Amino acid sequence: LQWSSPPEAIESFKSQEIWLAPPQFYELCRLCNFSSLHELHKFSSDRALEGCECWMPVILNASDGFIQLLPGDELYPEDPDYTGEKKILMSTDKKVEDLMKEGRVFHRIVIKSSNNLAVYVNIQAKYKHMNPLMIDCSVYNNRL
């Protein structure tokens, strides 16, 4: 067990020392907005009574990867399958890169492989929340 700051954890993920599930990667990207625990505490105290939004990621299968669509994304369905009873599968023959070039309103996590994730958000976060920093962990774009 090792303690890591959010940027350190993301670096460990990028170098494949650890694995992070997409929701945890997203939240670490959000925590990268704060340079200290004091800043995070002040932010959370200031927005504590604003409310929260329930999210249900929807997977879009592309020809070369997956996109986890989140509420507010232009491709997010109006009526997501919260229970799994409808067995709705979203898929396309397009490549992830083409979907990104065609799109304008993003709230998504692009998944090319288990250690190749990227967060794209250009919508306003609800309830005075903080959007994640858009960090790309792909091998061809290795930056933090």
JSON list of C-alpha atoms in Angstrom, two decimals:
[
{"chain": "A", "resi": 1, "resn": "LEU", "atom": "CA", "xyz": [0.00, 0.00, 0.00]},
{"chain": "A", "resi": 2, "resn": "GLN", "atom": "CA", "xyz": [1.40, 3.38, -1.01]},
{"chain": "A", "resi": 3, "resn": "TRP", "atom": "CA", "xyz": [-0.02, 6.88, -0.66]},
{"chain": "A", "resi": 4, "resn": "SER", "atom": "CA", "xyz": [0.08, 8.94, -3.85]},
{"chain": "A", "resi": 5, "resn": "SER", "atom": "CA", "xyz": [-1.14, 12.37, -4.79]},
{"chain": "A", "resi": 6, "resn": "PRO", "atom": "CA", "xyz": [-3.64, 12.46, -7.69]},
{"chain": "A", "resi": 7, "resn": "PRO", "atom": "CA", "xyz": [-0.95, 13.49, -10.24]},
{"chain": "A", "resi": 8, "resn": "GLU", "atom": "CA", "xyz": [1.39, 10.76, -8.92]},
{"chain": "A", "resi": 9, "resn": "ALA", "atom": "CA", "xyz": [-1.36, 8.13, -9.18]},
{"chain": "A", "resi": 10, "resn": "ILE", "atom": "CA", "xyz": [-2.09, 9.19, -12.75]},
{"chain": "A", "resi": 11, "resn": "GLU", "atom": "CA", "xyz": [1.62, 9.00, -13.61]},
{"chain": "A", "resi": 12, "resn": "SER", "atom": "CA", "xyz": [1.75, 5.48, -12.09]},
{"chain": "A", "resi": 13, "resn": "PHE", "atom": "CA", "xyz": [-1.26, 4.56, -14.20]},
{"chain": "A", "resi": 14, "resn": "LYS", "atom": "CA", "xyz": [0.32, 6.00, -17.34]},
{"chain": "A", "resi": 15, "resn": "SER", "atom": "CA", "xyz": [3.51, 4.01, -16.72]},
{"chain": "A", "resi": 16, "resn": "GLN", "atom": "CA", "xyz": [1.37, 0.89, -16.09]},
{"chain": "A", "resi": 17, "resn": "GLU", "atom": "CA", "xyz": [2.60, 0.49, -12.50]},
{"chain": "A", "resi": 18, "resn": "ILE", "atom": "CA", "xyz": [-1.02, 0.52, -11.31]},
{"chain": "A", "resi": 19, "resn": "TRP", "atom": "CA", "xyz": [-4.42, 0.11, -12.94]},
{"chain": "A", "resi": 20, "resn": "LEU", "atom": "CA", "xyz": [-7.35, 2.48, -12.39]},
{"chain": "A", "resi": 21, "resn": "ALA", "atom": "CA", "xyz": [-10.94, 1.89, -13.41]},
{"chain": "A", "resi": 22, "resn": "PRO", "atom": "CA", "xyz": [-12.39, 4.71, -15.56]},
{"chain": "A", "resi": 23, "resn": "PRO", "atom": "CA", "xyz": [-14.51, 6.23, -12.73]},
{"chain": "A", "resi": 24, "resn": "GLN", "atom": "CA", "xyz": [-11.47, 6.43, -10.44]},
{"chain": "A", "resi": 25, "resn": "PHE", "atom": "CA", "xyz": [-9.35, 7.88, -13.25]},
{"chain": "A", "resi": 26, "resn": "TYR", "atom": "CA", "xyz": [-12.06, 10.51, -13.83]},
{"chain": "A", "resi": 27, "resn": "GLU", "atom": "CA", "xyz": [-12.16, 11.47, -10.15]},
{"chain": "A", "resi": 28, "resn": "LEU", "atom": "CA", "xyz": [-8.36, 11.68, -9.91]},
{"chain": "A", "resi": 29, "resn": "CYS", "atom": "CA", "xyz": [-8.44, 14.02, -12.92]},
{"chain": "A", "resi": 30, "resn": "ARG", "atom": "CA", "xyz": [-10.98, 16.10, -11.02]},
{"chain": "A", "resi": 31, "resn": "LEU", "atom": "CA", "xyz": [-8.78, 16.14, -7.91]},
{"chain": "A", "resi": 32, "resn": "CYS", "atom": "CA", "xyz": [-5.86, 17.42, -10.02]},
{"chain": "A", "resi": 33, "resn": "ASN", "atom": "CA", "xyz": [-7.61, 20.82, -9.97]},
{"chain": "A", "resi": 34, "resn": "PHE", "atom": "CA", "xyz": [-6.48, 21.28, -6.36]},
{"chain": "A", "resi": 35, "resn": "SER", "atom": "CA", "xyz": [-2.89, 21.86, -5.34]},
{"chain": "A", "resi": 36, "resn": "SER", "atom": "CA", "xyz": [-3.48, 21.19, -1.65]},
{"chain": "A", "resi": 37, "resn": "LEU", "atom": "CA", "xyz": [-5.79, 19.38, 0.71]},
{"chain": "A", "resi": 38, "resn": "HIS", "atom": "CA", "xyz": [-6.73, 22.79, 2.11]},
{"chain": "A", "resi": 39, "resn": "GLU", "atom": "CA", "xyz": [-7.96, 23.94, -1.35]},
{"chain": "A", "resi": 40, "resn": "LEU", "atom": "CA", "xyz": [-9.97, 20.74, -1.77]},
{"chain": "A", "resi": 41, "resn": "HIS", "atom": "CA", "xyz": [-11.49, 21.11, 1.69]},
{"chain": "A", "resi": 42, "resn": "LYS", "atom": "CA", "xyz": [-12.47, 24.73, 1.05]},
{"chain": "A", "resi": 43, "resn": "PHE", "atom": "CA", "xyz": [-14.02, 23.82, -2.31]},
{"chain": "A", "resi": 44, "resn": "SER", "atom": "CA", "xyz": [-15.98, 20.89, -0.86]},
{"chain": "A", "resi": 45, "resn": "SER", "atom": "CA", "xyz": [-17.17, 22.97, 2.10]},
{"chain": "A", "resi": 46, "resn": "ASP", "atom": "CA", "xyz": [-18.29, 25.81, -0.18]},
{"chain": "A", "resi": 47, "resn": "ARG", "atom": "CA", "xyz": [-20.32, 23.56, -2.48]},
{"chain": "A", "resi": 48, "resn": "ALA", "atom": "CA", "xyz": [-21.51, 20.98, 0.08]},
{"chain": "A", "resi": 49, "resn": "LEU", "atom": "CA", "xyz": [-25.16, 22.08, 0.00]},
{"chain": "A", "resi": 50, "resn": "GLU", "atom": "CA", "xyz": [-25.38, 22.55, -3.78]},
{"chain": "A", "resi": 51, "resn": "GLY", "atom": "CA", "xyz": [-26.46, 18.99, -4.55]},
{"chain": "A", "resi": 52, "resn": "CYS", "atom": "CA", "xyz": [-25.20, 16.03, -6.51]},
{"chain": "A", "resi": 53, "resn": "GLU", "atom": "CA", "xyz": [-26.07, 14.39, -9.78]},
{"chain": "A", "resi": 54, "resn": "CYS", "atom": "CA", "xyz": [-26.60, 10.65, -10.20]},
{"chain": "A", "resi": 55, "resn": "TRP", "atom": "CA", "xyz": [-24.63, 9.37, -13.18]},
{"chain": "A", "resi": 56, "resn": "MET", "atom": "CA", "xyz": [-24.99, 6.28, -15.28]},
{"chain": "A", "resi": 57, "resn": "PRO", "atom": "CA", "xyz": [-22.18, 5.90, -17.81]},
{"chain": "A", "resi": 58, "resn": "VAL", "atom": "CA", "xyz": [-23.31, 4.52, -21.15]},
{"chain": "A", "resi": 59, "resn": "ILE", "atom": "CA", "xyz": [-20.81, 2.55, -23.22]},
{"chain": "A", "resi": 60, "resn": "LEU", "atom": "CA", "xyz": [-20.51, 3.31, -26.92]},
{"chain": "A", "resi": 61, "resn": "ASN", "atom": "CA", "xyz": [-18.56, 0.57, -28.74]},
{"chain": "A", "resi": 62, "resn": "ALA", "atom": "CA", "xyz": [-16.48, 2.01, -31.57]},
{"chain": "A", "resi": 63, "resn": "SER", "atom": "CA", "xyz": [-14.49, 0.02, -34.12]},
{"chain": "A", "resi": 64, "resn": "ASP", "atom": "CA", "xyz": [-11.20, 0.60, -32.26]},
{"chain": "A", "resi": 65, "resn": "GLY", "atom": "CA", "xyz": [-12.20, 1.25, -28.64]},
{"chain": "A", "resi": 66, "resn": "PHE", "atom": "CA", "xyz": [-14.94, 2.34, -26.28]},
{"chain": "A", "resi": 67, "resn": "ILE", "atom": "CA", "xyz": [-16.34, 5.63, -25.09]},
{"chain": "A", "resi": 68, "resn": "GLN", "atom": "CA", "xyz": [-18.01, 5.98, -21.72]},
{"chain": "A", "resi": 69, "resn": "LEU", "atom": "CA", "xyz": [-20.63, 8.65, -22.31]},
{"chain": "A", "resi": 70, "resn": "LEU", "atom": "CA", "xyz": [-21.68, 10.71, -19.30]},
{"chain": "A", "resi": 71, "resn": "PRO", "atom": "CA", "xyz": [-24.68, 13.03, -18.79]},
{"chain": "A", "resi": 72, "resn": "GLY", "atom": "CA", "xyz": [-24.41, 16.18, -20.88]},
{"chain": "A", "resi": 73, "resn": "ASP", "atom": "CA", "xyz": [-22.47, 14.55, -23.73]},
{"chain": "A", "resi": 74, "resn": "GLU", "atom": "CA", "xyz": [-24.15, 15.04, -27.10]},
{"chain": "A", "resi": 75, "resn": "LEU", "atom": "CA", "xyz": [-24.24, 11.25, -27.66]},
{"chain": "A", "resi": 76, "resn": "TYR", "atom": "CA", "xyz": [-25.66, 10.43, -24.21]},
{"chain": "A", "resi": 77, "resn": "PRO", "atom": "CA", "xyz": [-29.11, 8.84, -24.65]},
{"chain": "A", "resi": 78, "resn": "GLU", "atom": "CA", "xyz": [-32.21, 10.71, -23.50]},
{"chain": "A", "resi": 79, "resn": "ASP", "atom": "CA", "xyz": [-33.46, 7.62, -21.69]},
{"chain": "A", "resi": 80, "resn": "PRO", "atom": "CA", "xyz": [-30.45, 5.59, -20.45]},
{"chain": "A", "resi": 81, "resn": "ASP", "atom": "CA", "xyz": [-30.98, 1.97, -19.42]},
{"chain": "A", "resi": 82, "resn": "TYR", "atom": "CA", "xyz": [-30.47, 2.35, -15.66]},
{"chain": "A", "resi": 83, "resn": "THR", "atom": "CA", "xyz": [-31.56, -1.20, -14.82]},
{"chain": "A", "resi": 84, "resn": "GLY", "atom": "CA", "xyz": [-30.08, -3.21, -17.69]},
{"chain": "A", "resi": 85, "resn": "GLU", "atom": "CA", "xyz": [-33.50, -4.62, -18.52]},
{"chain": "A", "resi": 86, "resn": "LYS", "atom": "CA", "xyz": [-33.69, -3.02, -21.97]},
{"chain": "A", "resi": 87, "resn": "LYS", "atom": "CA", "xyz": [-30.35, -4.53, -23.06]},
{"chain": "A", "resi": 88, "resn": "ILE", "atom": "CA", "xyz": [-29.55, -1.48, -25.19]},
{"chain": "A", "resi": 89, "resn": "LEU", "atom": "CA", "xyz": [-26.19, -1.75, -26.92]},
{"chain": "A", "resi": 90, "resn": "MET", "atom": "CA", "xyz": [-24.73, 1.36, -28.49]},
{"chain": "A", "resi": 91, "resn": "SER", "atom": "CA", "xyz": [-22.19, 0.69, -31.22]},
{"chain": "A", "resi": 92, "resn": "THR", "atom": "CA", "xyz": [-20.77, 2.22, -34.36]},
{"chain": "A", "resi": 93, "resn": "ASP", "atom": "CA", "xyz": [-18.40, 1.21, -37.15]},
{"chain": "A", "resi": 94, "resn": "LYS", "atom": "CA", "xyz": [-16.64, 4.56, -36.76]},
{"chain": "A", "resi": 95, "resn": "LYS", "atom": "CA", "xyz": [-13.26, 4.94, -35.09]},
{"chain": "A", "resi": 96, "resn": "VAL", "atom": "CA", "xyz": [-12.94, 6.80, -31.80]},
{"chain": "A", "resi": 97, "resn": "GLU", "atom": "CA", "xyz": [-10.84, 9.50, -33.50]},
{"chain": "A", "resi": 98, "resn": "ASP", "atom": "CA", "xyz": [-13.60, 10.13, -36.06]},
{"chain": "A", "resi": 99, "resn": "LEU", "atom": "CA", "xyz": [-16.25, 10.37, -33.33]},
{"chain": "A", "resi": 100, "resn": "MET", "atom": "CA", "xyz": [-14.07, 12.90, -31.52]},
{"chain": "A", "resi": 101, "resn": "LYS", "atom": "CA", "xyz": [-13.53, 14.98, -34.67]},
{"chain": "A", "resi": 102, "resn": "GLU", "atom": "CA", "xyz": [-17.28, 15.01, -35.44]},
{"chain": "A", "resi": 103, "resn": "GLY", "atom": "CA", "xyz": [-18.35, 15.87, -31.90]},
{"chain": "A", "resi": 104, "resn": "ARG", "atom": "CA", "xyz": [-18.79, 19.25, -30.26]},
{"chain": "A", "resi": 105, "resn": "VAL", "atom": "CA", "xyz": [-20.26, 18.66, -26.77]},
{"chain": "A", "resi": 106, "resn": "PHE", "atom": "CA", "xyz": [-18.18, 16.27, -24.69]},
{"chain": "A", "resi": 107, "resn": "HIS", "atom": "CA", "xyz": [-18.50, 14.60, -21.32]},
{"chain": "A", "resi": 108, "resn": "ARG", "atom": "CA", "xyz": [-16.79, 11.29, -21.91]},
{"chain": "A", "resi": 109, "resn": "ILE", "atom": "CA", "xyz": [-13.98, 8.92, -21.14]},
{"chain": "A", "resi": 110, "resn": "VAL", "atom": "CA", "xyz": [-12.31, 7.42, -24.21]},
{"chain": "A", "resi": 111, "resn": "ILE", "atom": "CA", "xyz": [-10.97, 3.91, -23.61]},
{"chain": "A", "resi": 112, "resn": "LYS", "atom": "CA", "xyz": [-8.54, 2.48, -26.17]},
{"chain": "A", "resi": 113, "resn": "SER", "atom": "CA", "xyz": [-7.18, -0.20, -23.78]},
{"chain": "A", "resi": 114, "resn": "SER", "atom": "CA", "xyz": [-6.93, -0.85, -20.04]},
{"chain": "A", "resi": 115, "resn": "ASN", "atom": "CA", "xyz": [-4.11, 1.72, -19.55]},
{"chain": "A", "resi": 116, "resn": "ASN", "atom": "CA", "xyz": [-5.03, 4.03, -22.40]},
{"chain": "A", "resi": 117, "resn": "LEU", "atom": "CA", "xyz": [-7.75, 6.43, -21.20]},
{"chain": "A", "resi": 118, "resn": "ALA", "atom": "CA", "xyz": [-8.54, 10.04, -21.92]},
{"chain": "A", "resi": 119, "resn": "VAL", "atom": "CA", "xyz": [-11.12, 12.35, -20.31]},
{"chain": "A", "resi": 120, "resn": "TYR", "atom": "CA", "xyz": [-12.85, 14.95, -22.50]},
{"chain": "A", "resi": 121, "resn": "VAL", "atom": "CA", "xyz": [-15.18, 17.51, -20.93]},
{"chain": "A", "resi": 122, "resn": "ASN", "atom": "CA", "xyz": [-16.32, 20.82, -22.34]},
{"chain": "A", "resi": 123, "resn": "ILE", "atom": "CA", "xyz": [-19.68, 21.15, -20.60]},
{"chain": "A", "resi": 124, "resn": "GLN", "atom": "CA", "xyz": [-20.43, 23.22, -17.51]},
{"chain": "A", "resi": 125, "resn": "ALA", "atom": "CA", "xyz": [-20.43, 21.03, -14.40]},
{"chain": "A", "resi": 126, "resn": "LYS", "atom": "CA", "xyz": [-23.69, 21.06, -12.46]},
{"chain": "A", "resi": 127, "resn": "TYR", "atom": "CA", "xyz": [-24.11, 22.08, -8.82]},
{"chain": "A", "resi": 128, "resn": "LYS", "atom": "CA", "xyz": [-20.99, 24.25, -8.84]},
{"chain": "A", "resi": 129, "resn": "HIS", "atom": "CA", "xyz": [-18.87, 21.14, -9.17]},
{"chain": "A", "resi": 130, "resn": "MET", "atom": "CA", "xyz": [-15.42, 21.02, -10.73]},
{"chain": "A", "resi": 131, "resn": "ASN", "atom": "CA", "xyz": [-14.78, 19.41, -14.11]},
{"chain": "A", "resi": 132, "resn": "PRO", "atom": "CA", "xyz": [-11.84, 17.04, -14.33]},
{"chain": "A", "resi": 133, "resn": "LEU", "atom": "CA", "xyz": [-8.67, 18.18, -16.01]},
{"chain": "A", "resi": 134, "resn": "MET", "atom": "CA", "xyz": [-8.62, 16.64, -19.47]},
{"chain": "A", "resi": 135, "resn": "ILE", "atom": "CA", "xyz": [-5.78, 14.16, -19.21]},
{"chain": "A", "resi": 136, "resn": "ASP", "atom": "CA", "xyz": [-4.87, 11.77, -21.98]},
{"chain": "A", "resi": 137, "resn": "CYS", "atom": "CA", "xyz": [-3.02, 8.60, -20.97]},
{"chain": "A", "resi": 138, "resn": "SER", "atom": "CA", "xyz": [-2.54, 7.25, -24.45]},
{"chain": "A", "resi": 139, "resn": "VAL", "atom": "CA", "xyz": [0.86, 5.98, -25.42]},
{"chain": "A", "resi": 140, "resn": "TYR", "atom": "CA", "xyz": [1.10, 8.44, -28.30]},
{"chain": "A", "resi": 141, "resn": "ASN", "atom": "CA", "xyz": [0.25, 11.43, -26.10]},
{"chain": "A", "resi": 142, "resn": "ASN", "atom": "CA", "xyz": [2.03, 10.99, -22.79]},
{"chain": "A", "resi": 143, "resn": "ARG", "atom": "CA", "xyz": [1.58, 14.20, -20.79]},
{"chain": "A", "resi": 144, "resn": "LEU", "atom": "CA", "xyz": [0.19, 15.35, -17.44]}
]
